[in-house]
Amino acid sequence: MPKVTEAHRAERREQILLAAARCFARDGFHATSMDTVIAEAGLSAGAVYGYYRGKDELIEAAAGRAVELLGDVLPVVAAAPSPAALVEQLLGLVTEVADRLGFDPTRIAVLAWGESVRNPRVREPVARAYTAIRAHMAEAVRHWQRDGRMAADADPEEVAKVLFGLLPGFIVQRQLIGDVHPDRYAAALRALTGGAGTG
Amino acid sequence: MPKVTEAHRAERREQILLAAARCFARDGFHATSMDTVIAEAGLSAGAVYGYYRGKDELIEAAAGRAVELLGDVLPVVAAAPSPAALVEQLLGLVTEVADRLGFDPTRIAVLAWGESVRNPRVREPVARAYTAIRAHMAEAVRHWQRDGRMAADADPEEVAKVLFGLLPGFIVQRQLIGDVHPDRYAAALRALTGGAGTG
DNA sequence: CACTAAAAAAGGAACGCTCGTTCTTCAACA
DNA sequence: TGTTGAAGAACGAGCGTTCCTTTTTTAGTG
């Protein structure tokens, strides 16, 4: 049986997914044709369809990939000494991964939000990932409350929503206007939260 | 000349635009066909194309409409007594207009962000509207600084970016997860900004 | 070690379908 | 009766997908 190794298969899937992600980040989900993805991957139609069922599956995979990068920062989030420090590290990571990946995951995230309006297969994994992040942020808030750095009567879950919301707020302005910077953003947040934050 | 009145023409354009907006908010830009929009408007293809050049123009018009609603709140923004009060009023307005309009403009806003990735004709007006809002927020920040309610060394433009960013942050969570509420969000922000904010 | 055969993967042309758009025809009103 | 808005069938392009062919790889055999 000339079966190709499983590692090779995974590699091919990755190659196709990254090619698709680059195309999506450049042109959007619906303006990129399968021909474009196929050409970007350097393969043929038959090959691509041997690894993915179709365009929808590719969109879902790309959206999932763009979002699961946030999983890397869960430990950072839980251990942040202050809201501004948390946000600063989060935004810093989000802005730097673009080079490491060859495509900008925040672009795909914005596309995924739009796609989520009508496609549950995109929305659900994204919502799950975001909810997980928020849970870790709520944990951080509880730490701050125990340390007396935040009002004890505040609802940690709700504060976490606001903290998490700073991320899409940053991304939208970065993609649409482009005049935001992680450090400045965090500094402004520090001014807003009282300025006495550590780190 | 049975020329129809100019008011009638404007009314027809509005009828078509609202129909398109409803369809877009329901299914997204690309999953709605012109047939759907035409049926929703209760007109014929020829009629619709007599008022709009094509689907792209309809998308741009819907995106512009969804965004220009923010123009109504410019006075509110400039006069807000505190960050939390500003955000509370902003989010309150954004969540209530859905009923008044027959479609949810925040859904179209999310779609417009995604479309902005590749289409400057959508991005530019949205970016302009958002920049205008931010400018008014910066003005509010300067007021707070003059009143001694905010650190004088903070950059008002940067603080305005964070304040504005709370809006897309709220919208994304509302659309994808759905467990956010304007009042609770503002309350959490109050906890984050020190809790001593007025109203 | 060489050759053969089988099996899987990659190639790529072609299909069918949907969608946006146009254009000719019809109706209404002054 | 002429002019204009509306109707709706028809067209053409572009897309995702499939399917048949070609190439490559591997296992078995003399």
Coordinates of N, CA, C and O (backbone and C1' of nucleotides) in Angstrom, one line a residue, chain A residues 2 8 12 43-44 46-47 51, chain C residues 6-13:
Chain A
P2 N 0.9 2.0 -1.1 CA 1.7 3.2 -1.1 C 1.0 4.3 -0.4 O 1.0 5.5 -0.9
H8 N 2.7 13.6 6.4 CA 2.7 14.3 5.1 C 1.3 14.9 4.8 O 1.2 16.0 4.3
R12 N 0.3 18.8 4.2 CA -0.5 19.3 3.1 C -1.7 20.1 3.5 O -2.0 21.2 2.9
L43 N -1.0 23.9 -5.9 CA -1.6 22.6 -6.1 C -2.6 22.6 -7.2 O -2.8 23.6 -7.9
S44 N -3.3 21.5 -7.4 CA -4.4 21.5 -8.3 C -5.7 21.4 -7.6 O -5.8 21.1 -6.4
G46 N -8.0 19.1 -7.8 CA -8.2 17.8 -7.3 C -7.5 17.6 -6.0 O -8.1 16.9 -5.1
A47 N -6.3 18.1 -5.9 CA -5.5 17.9 -4.7 C -6.2 18.6 -3.5 O -6.4 18.0 -2.4
Y51 N -8.3 17.2 0.3 CA -7.9 17.5 1.7 C -9.0 18.2 2.4 O -9.2 18.2 3.7
Chain C
dA6 P -2.3 -5.4 -10.6 O5' -2.7 -4.7 -9.3 C5' -2.0 -5.0 -8.0 C4' -2.0 -3.8 -7.1 C3' -3.2 -2.9 -7.2 O3' -3.5 -2.5 -5.9 C1' -1.4 -1.6 -7.6
dA7 P -5.0 -2.3 -5.4 O5' -4.8 -1.1 -4.3 C5' -3.5 -0.9 -3.7 C4' -3.2 0.6 -3.6 C3' -4.5 1.5 -3.6 O3' -4.4 2.5 -2.6 C1' -2.9 2.3 -5.2
dA8 P -5.7 3.1 -2.0 O5' -5.1 4.5 -1.5 C5' -3.7 4.6 -1.1 C4' -3.1 5.8 -1.8 C3' -4.0 7.1 -1.8 O3' -3.2 8.2 -1.3 C1' -3.1 6.8 -3.9
dA9 P -3.9 9.4 -0.6 O5' -3.2 10.6 -1.4 C5' -1.7 10.5 -1.6 C4' -1.3 11.3 -2.8 C3' -2.0 12.7 -2.8 O3' -1.0 13.7 -3.2 C1' -2.3 11.6 -4.9
dA10 P -1.1 15.2 -2.9 O5' -1.0 15.8 -4.4 C5' 0.1 15.5 -5.2 C4' -0.2 15.7 -6.6 C3' -0.8 17.1 -7.0 O3' 0.0 17.7 -8.0 C1' -2.1 15.4 -8.0
dG11 P -0.4 19.2 -8.5 O5' -1.0 18.9 -9.9 C5' -0.3 18.0 -10.8 C4' -1.2 17.8 -12.1 C3' -1.8 19.1 -12.6 O3' -1.5 19.2 -14.0 C1' -3.4 17.4 -12.4
dG12 P -1.5 20.7 -14.6 O5' -3.0 20.7 -15.4 C5' -3.4 19.6 -16.1 C4' -4.8 19.6 -16.4 C3' -5.4 21.0 -16.5 O3' -6.3 21.0 -17.6 C1' -6.7 19.9 -15.0
dA13 P -6.3 22.2 -18.7 O5' -7.4 21.7 -19.7 C5' -7.4 20.3 -20.1 C4' -8.8 19.8 -19.9 C3' -9.9 20.7 -20.5 O3' -10.9 19.8 -21.2 C1' -10.4 20.2 -18.2

